[in-house]
Coordinates of C-alpha atoms in Angstrom, one line a residue:
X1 CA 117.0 110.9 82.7
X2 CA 113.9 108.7 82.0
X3 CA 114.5 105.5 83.9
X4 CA 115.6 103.8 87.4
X5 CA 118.5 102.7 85.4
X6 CA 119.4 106.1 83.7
X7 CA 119.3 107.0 87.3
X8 CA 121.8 104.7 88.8
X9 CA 124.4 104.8 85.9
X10 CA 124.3 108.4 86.2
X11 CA 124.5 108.0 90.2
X12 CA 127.7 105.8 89.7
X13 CA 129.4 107.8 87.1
X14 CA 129.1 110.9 89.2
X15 CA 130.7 109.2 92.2
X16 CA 132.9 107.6 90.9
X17 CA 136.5 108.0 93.1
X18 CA 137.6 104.3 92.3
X19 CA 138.8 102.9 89.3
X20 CA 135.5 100.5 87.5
X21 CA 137.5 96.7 88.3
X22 CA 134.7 94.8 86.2
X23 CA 137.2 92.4 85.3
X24 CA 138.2 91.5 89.7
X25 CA 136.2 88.9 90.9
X26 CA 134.2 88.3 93.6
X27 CA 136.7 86.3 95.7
X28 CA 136.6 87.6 99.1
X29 CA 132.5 86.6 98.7
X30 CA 133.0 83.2 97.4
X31 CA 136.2 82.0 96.8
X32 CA 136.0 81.2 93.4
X33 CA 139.2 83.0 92.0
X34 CA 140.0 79.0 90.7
X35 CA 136.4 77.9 90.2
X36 CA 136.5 74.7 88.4
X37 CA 132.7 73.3 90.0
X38 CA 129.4 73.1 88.2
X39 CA 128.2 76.5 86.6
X40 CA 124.4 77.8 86.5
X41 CA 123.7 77.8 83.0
X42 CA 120.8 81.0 82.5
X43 CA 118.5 82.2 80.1
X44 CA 117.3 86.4 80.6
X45 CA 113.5 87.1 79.7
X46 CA 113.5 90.5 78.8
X47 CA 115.9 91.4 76.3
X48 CA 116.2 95.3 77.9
X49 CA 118.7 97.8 79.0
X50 CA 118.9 96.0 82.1
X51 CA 119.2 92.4 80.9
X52 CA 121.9 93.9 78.7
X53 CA 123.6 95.1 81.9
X54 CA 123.3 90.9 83.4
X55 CA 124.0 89.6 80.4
X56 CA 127.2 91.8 79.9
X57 CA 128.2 91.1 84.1
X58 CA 127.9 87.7 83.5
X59 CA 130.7 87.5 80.7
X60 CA 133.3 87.4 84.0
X61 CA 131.0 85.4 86.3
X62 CA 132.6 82.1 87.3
X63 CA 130.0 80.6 88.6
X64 CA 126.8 81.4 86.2
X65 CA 126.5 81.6 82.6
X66 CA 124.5 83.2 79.3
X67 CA 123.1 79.9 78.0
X68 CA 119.2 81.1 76.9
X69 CA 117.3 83.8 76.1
X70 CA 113.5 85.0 76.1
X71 CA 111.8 87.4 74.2
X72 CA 109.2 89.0 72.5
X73 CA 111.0 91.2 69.6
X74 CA 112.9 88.8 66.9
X75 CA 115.2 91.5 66.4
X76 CA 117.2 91.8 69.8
X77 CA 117.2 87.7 70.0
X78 CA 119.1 87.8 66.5
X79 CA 121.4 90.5 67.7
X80 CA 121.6 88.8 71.1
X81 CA 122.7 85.5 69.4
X82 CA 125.5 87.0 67.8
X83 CA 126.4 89.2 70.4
X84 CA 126.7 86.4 73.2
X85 CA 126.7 83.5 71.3
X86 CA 123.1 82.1 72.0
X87 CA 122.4 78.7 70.3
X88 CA 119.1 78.6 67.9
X89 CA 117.7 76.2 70.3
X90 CA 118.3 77.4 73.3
X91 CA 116.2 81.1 72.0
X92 CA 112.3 81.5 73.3
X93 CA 109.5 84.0 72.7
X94 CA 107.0 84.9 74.9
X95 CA 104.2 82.0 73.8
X96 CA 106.5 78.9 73.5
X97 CA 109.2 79.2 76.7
X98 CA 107.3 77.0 78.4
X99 CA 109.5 74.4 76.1
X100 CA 112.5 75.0 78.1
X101 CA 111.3 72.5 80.8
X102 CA 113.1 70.3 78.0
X103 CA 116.2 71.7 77.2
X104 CA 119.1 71.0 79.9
X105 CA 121.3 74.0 78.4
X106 CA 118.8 76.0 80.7
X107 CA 119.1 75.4 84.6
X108 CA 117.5 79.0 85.8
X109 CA 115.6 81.9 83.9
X110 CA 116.3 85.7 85.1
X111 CA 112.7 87.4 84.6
X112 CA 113.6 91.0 84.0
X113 CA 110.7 92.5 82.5
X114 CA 107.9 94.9 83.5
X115 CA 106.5 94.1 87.2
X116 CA 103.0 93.8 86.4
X117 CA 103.9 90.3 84.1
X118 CA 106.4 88.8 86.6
X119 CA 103.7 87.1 88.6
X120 CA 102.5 84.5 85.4
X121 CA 106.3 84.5 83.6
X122 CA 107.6 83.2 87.5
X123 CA 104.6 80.7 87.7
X124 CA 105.4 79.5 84.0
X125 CA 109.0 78.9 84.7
X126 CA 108.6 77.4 87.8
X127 CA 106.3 74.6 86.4
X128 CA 108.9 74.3 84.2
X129 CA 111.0 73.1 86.0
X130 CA 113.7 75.9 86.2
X131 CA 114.8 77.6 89.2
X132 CA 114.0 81.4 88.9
X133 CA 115.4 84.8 89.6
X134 CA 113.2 87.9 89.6
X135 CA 113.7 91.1 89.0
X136 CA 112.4 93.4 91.9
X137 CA 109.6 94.3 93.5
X138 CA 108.9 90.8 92.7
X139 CA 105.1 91.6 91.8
X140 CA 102.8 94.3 91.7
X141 CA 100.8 93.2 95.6
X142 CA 101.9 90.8 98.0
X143 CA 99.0 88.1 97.1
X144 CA 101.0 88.0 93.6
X145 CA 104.0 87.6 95.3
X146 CA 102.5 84.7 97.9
X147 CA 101.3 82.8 94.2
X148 CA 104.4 83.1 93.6
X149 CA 106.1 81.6 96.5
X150 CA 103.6 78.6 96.8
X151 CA 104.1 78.0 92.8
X152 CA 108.1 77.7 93.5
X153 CA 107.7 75.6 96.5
X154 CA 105.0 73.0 94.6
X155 CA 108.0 72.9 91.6
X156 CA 110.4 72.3 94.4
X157 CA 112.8 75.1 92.4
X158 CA 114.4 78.3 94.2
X159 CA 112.9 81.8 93.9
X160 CA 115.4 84.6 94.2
X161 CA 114.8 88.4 93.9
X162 CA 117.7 89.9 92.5
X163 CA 118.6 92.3 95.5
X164 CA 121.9 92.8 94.1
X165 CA 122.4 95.1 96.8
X166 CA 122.5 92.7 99.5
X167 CA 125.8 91.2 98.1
X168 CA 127.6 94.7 97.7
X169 CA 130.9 95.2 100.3
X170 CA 130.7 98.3 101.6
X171 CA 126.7 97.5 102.5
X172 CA 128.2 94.3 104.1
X173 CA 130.6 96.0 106.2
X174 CA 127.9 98.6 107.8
X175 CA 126.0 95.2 108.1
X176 CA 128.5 93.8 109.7
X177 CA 129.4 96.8 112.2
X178 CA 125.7 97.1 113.0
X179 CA 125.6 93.0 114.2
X180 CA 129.0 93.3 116.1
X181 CA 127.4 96.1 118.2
X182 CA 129.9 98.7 116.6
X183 CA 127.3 101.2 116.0
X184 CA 125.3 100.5 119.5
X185 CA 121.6 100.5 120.0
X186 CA 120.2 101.0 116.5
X187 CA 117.7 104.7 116.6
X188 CA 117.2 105.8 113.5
X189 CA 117.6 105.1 109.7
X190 CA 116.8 107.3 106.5
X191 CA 116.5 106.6 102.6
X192 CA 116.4 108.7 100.2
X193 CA 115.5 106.9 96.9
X194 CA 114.7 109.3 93.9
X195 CA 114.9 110.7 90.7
X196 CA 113.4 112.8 88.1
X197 CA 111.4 110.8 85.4
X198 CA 111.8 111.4 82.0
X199 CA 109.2 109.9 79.1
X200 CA 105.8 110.1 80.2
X201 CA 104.5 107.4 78.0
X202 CA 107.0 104.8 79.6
X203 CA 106.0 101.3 81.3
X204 CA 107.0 102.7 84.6
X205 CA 104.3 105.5 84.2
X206 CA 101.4 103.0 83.3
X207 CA 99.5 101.4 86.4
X208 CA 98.6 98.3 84.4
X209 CA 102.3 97.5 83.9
X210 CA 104.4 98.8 87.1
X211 CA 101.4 98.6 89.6
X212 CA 102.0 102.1 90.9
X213 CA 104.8 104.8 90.4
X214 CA 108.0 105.2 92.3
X215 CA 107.1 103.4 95.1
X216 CA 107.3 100.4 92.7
X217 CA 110.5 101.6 91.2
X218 CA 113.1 103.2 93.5
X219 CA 111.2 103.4 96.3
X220 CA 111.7 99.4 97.0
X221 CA 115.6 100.2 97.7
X222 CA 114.5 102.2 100.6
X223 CA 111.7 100.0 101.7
X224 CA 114.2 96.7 101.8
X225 CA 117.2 98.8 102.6
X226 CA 115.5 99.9 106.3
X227 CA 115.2 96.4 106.6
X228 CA 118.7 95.0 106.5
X229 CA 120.5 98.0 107.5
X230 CA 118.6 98.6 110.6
X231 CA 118.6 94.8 111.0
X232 CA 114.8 94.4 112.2
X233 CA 111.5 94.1 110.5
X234 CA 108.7 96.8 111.1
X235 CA 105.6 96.4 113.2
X236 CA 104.1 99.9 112.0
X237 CA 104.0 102.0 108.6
X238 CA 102.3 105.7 108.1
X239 CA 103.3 107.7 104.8
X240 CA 102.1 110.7 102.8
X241 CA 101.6 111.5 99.3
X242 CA 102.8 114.6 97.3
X243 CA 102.0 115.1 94.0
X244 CA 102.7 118.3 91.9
X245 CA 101.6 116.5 88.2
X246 CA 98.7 114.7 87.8
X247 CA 98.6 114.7 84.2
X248 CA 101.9 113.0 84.2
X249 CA 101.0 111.0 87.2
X250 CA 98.1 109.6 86.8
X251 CA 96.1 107.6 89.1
X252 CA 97.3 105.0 90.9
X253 CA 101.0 106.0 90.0
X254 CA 102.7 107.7 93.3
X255 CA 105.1 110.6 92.3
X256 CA 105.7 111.3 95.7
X257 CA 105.5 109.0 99.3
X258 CA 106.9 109.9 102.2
X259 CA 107.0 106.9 104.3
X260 CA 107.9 105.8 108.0
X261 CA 108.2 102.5 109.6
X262 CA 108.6 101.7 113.4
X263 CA 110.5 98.9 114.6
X264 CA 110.6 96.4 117.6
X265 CA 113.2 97.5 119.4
X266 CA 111.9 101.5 119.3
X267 CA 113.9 102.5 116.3
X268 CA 112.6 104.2 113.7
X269 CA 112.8 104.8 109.6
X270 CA 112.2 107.8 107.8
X271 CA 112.2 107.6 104.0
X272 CA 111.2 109.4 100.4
X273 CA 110.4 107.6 97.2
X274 CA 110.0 110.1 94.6
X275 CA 109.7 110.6 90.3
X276 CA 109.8 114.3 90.6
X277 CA 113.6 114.7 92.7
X278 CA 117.1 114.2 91.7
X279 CA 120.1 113.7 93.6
X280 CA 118.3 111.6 96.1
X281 CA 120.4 108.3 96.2
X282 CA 121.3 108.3 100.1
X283 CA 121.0 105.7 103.8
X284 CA 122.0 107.0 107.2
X285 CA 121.8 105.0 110.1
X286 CA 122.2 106.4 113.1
X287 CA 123.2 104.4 116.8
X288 CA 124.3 105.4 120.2
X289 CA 127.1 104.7 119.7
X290 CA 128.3 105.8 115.7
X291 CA 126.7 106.2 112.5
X292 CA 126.8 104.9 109.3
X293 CA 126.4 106.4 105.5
X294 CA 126.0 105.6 102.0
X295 CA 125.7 108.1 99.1
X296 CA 125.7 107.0 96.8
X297 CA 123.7 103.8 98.3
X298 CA 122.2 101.9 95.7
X299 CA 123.6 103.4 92.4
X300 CA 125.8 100.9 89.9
X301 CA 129.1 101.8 91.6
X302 CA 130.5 102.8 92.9
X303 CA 129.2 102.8 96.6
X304 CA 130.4 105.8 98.0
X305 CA 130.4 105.5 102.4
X306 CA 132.0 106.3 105.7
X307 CA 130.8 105.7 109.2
X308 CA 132.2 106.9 112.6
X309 CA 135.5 105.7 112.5
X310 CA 136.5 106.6 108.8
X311 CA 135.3 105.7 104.9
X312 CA 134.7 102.7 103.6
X313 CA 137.0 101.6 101.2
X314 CA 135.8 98.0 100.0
X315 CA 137.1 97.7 96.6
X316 CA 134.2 98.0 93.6
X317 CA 133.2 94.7 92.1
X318 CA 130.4 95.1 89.0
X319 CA 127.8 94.2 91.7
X320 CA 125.8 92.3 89.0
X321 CA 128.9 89.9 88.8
X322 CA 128.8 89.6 92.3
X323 CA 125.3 88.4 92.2
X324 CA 125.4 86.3 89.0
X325 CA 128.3 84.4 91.4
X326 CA 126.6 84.5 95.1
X327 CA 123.5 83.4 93.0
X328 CA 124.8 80.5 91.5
X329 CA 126.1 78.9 94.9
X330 CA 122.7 79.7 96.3
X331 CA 121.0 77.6 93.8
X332 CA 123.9 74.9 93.3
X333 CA 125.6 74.6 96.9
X334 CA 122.6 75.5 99.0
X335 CA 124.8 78.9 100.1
X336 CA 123.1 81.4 102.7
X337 CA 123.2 85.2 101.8
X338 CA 124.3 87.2 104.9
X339 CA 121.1 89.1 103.8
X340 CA 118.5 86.6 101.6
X341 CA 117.5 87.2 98.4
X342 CA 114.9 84.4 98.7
X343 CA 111.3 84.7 97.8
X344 CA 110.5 85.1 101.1
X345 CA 112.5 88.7 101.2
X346 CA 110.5 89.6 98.1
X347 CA 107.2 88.9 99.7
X348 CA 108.0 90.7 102.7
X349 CA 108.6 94.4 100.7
X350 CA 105.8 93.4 98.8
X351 CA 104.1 93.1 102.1
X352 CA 105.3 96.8 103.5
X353 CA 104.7 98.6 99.8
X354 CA 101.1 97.4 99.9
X355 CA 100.9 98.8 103.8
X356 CA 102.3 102.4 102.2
X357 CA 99.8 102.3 100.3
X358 CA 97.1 101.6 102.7
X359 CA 98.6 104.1 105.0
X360 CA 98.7 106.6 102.1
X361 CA 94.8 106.0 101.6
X362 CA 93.8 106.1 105.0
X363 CA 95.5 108.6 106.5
X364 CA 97.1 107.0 109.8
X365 CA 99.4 104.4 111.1
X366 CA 98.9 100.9 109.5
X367 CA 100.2 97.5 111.8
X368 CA 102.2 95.5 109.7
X369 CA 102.8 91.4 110.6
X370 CA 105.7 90.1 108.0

């Protein structure tokens, strides 16, 4: 398996004990089951296996729509065009999409390219005009991301990060437990976030492109997911790196951090981000007075999960459906996530990766302020 996306197909397929519903929507999140309101009309930069995956979620969102697309190859806007029905004029390169700040087919662009080009691509959209959706880690250091932030706020357009996760039930309900005092006095939560790389000469393996390894990869589900599952954000970080291939992993791209974070109330996070380890797709939180799992927890779907009191048996929803939807009513009704997806949350994992890092250098504990 060569990608982060190889990785959670393969995850979902293998767990799967629920029929795939692509085709149920999201009703229980948003009501829409009779949608007849204003739909976000969207155009995906980055014409890739996983704005394939959005593209082909979005054919039942009710609440967001395929309207434009961006790219840099010719060939996949022709067969894009045809396969979704994409106007002439409503198809962009990399050079001339500034142009959509005059096209009203195009409310938001998804940016779902390689990390290291999100930073000018968000900025260029914003000053658009457009609202924007970025694909996580949002940017390669948290100064990008702050750019990034400040550029949205000037164009007075939204910034979301697409943390599809944070709209998935069974996550929810944990969420939810963990609020209601279910699960008691939060101690301690793990994620595992891994997988074996394949292709050596992929994006994802260059420095200049991904702006480190698996950190900036999978790592980032375990990073954000200590965040909302333990329901805190951390004051401390150390971490330690492994690495067993240098020649495939060259400098400045982690194949192995260990990481942990402290939090205010005294919990604590232990977690793995690694390139080099399959079968690691896992979150256990642990409180006085239950616990809570996911395995898998970030994979496709389905979400596999039980706590204290039994499994979890949330029906699956194609969670980029899910997100298309919640997105939408973000950006046209002003909704709030139970978990934001705003620019904000991007900034703030942007914020801890660049502390792992640190930590990873120095040697010892690194204070974080988010």
């Amino acid at each position: 398996m060569s990608t982060r996306r190889d990785f959670l197909n393969k995850i979902a397929m293998s767990g799967i004990t629920l029929p795939l519903m692509s085709t149920v929507q999201p009703t229980e999140a948003i009501n829409i089951t009779d949608y007849q309101g204003p739909v976000l009309r969207v155009a995906i930069m980055g014409l890739g296996s996983y704005g394939t995956r959005v593209a082909e979620a979005m054919r039942e969102s009710k609440m967001a729509k395929l309207t434009g697309i961006i790219s840099g190859t010719p060939a996949k806007i022709k067969d894009w065009q045809s396969k979704f029905g994409i106007p002439e004029k409503n198809c962009y390169n990399y050079e001339n999409f500034d142009n959509i700040k005059n096209n009203p087919d195009i409310d938001a662009v998804y940016v779902i390219t390689p990390n290291a080009l999100h930073h000018d691509q968000v900025i260029r959209v914003a000053k658009a005009g457009k609202h924007v959706i970025c694909e996580k880690p949002m940017a390669i250091n948290a100064i990008q991301g702050q750019e990034m932030v400040d550029a949205c706020k000037k164009a007075n357009v939204k910034l979301l990060i697409g943390y599809r996760m944070h709209f998935e039930p069974k996550t929810l309900e944990i969420i939810r437990m963990r609020s209601d005092g279910e699960l008691g006095k939060v101690l301690f939560f793990q994620g595992l976030a891994g997988f074996r790389i394949g292709d050596p000469n992929q994006w994802r393996l260059d420095k200049k492109l991904a702006g480190g390894g698996a950190m900036m990869d999978i790592g980032i589900y375990a990073v954000n997911g200590a965040r909302y599952m333990v329901g805190e954000e951390p004051v401390w970080v150390t971490a330690q790196e492994t690495k067993t291939d240098p020649k495939k992993f060259k400098e400045g791209v982690d194949e192995t951090i260990q990481f942990q974070l402290g939090f205010p109330s005294g919990a604590v996070a232990s977690c793995l981000s690694t390139y080099a380890m399959s079968n690691l797709d896992r979150f256990f939180l642990n409180g006085e007075k239950g616990f809570a799992e996911l395995q898998p927890a970030t994979g496709y779907g389905p979400i596999k999960g039980r706590t204290h009191v039994g499994e979890l048996n949330q029906p699956h929803i194609t969670h980029q459906t899910v997100q298309m939807d919640e997105m939408a009513a973000i950006i046209l009704q002003n909704k709030k996530p139970v978990v934001p997806v705003d620019g904000e949350e991007g900034l703030k994992d942007l914020k801890i990766i660049d502390a792992i890092y640190q930590a990873v250098r120095l040697g010892k504990k690194v204070d974080l302020k988010l």
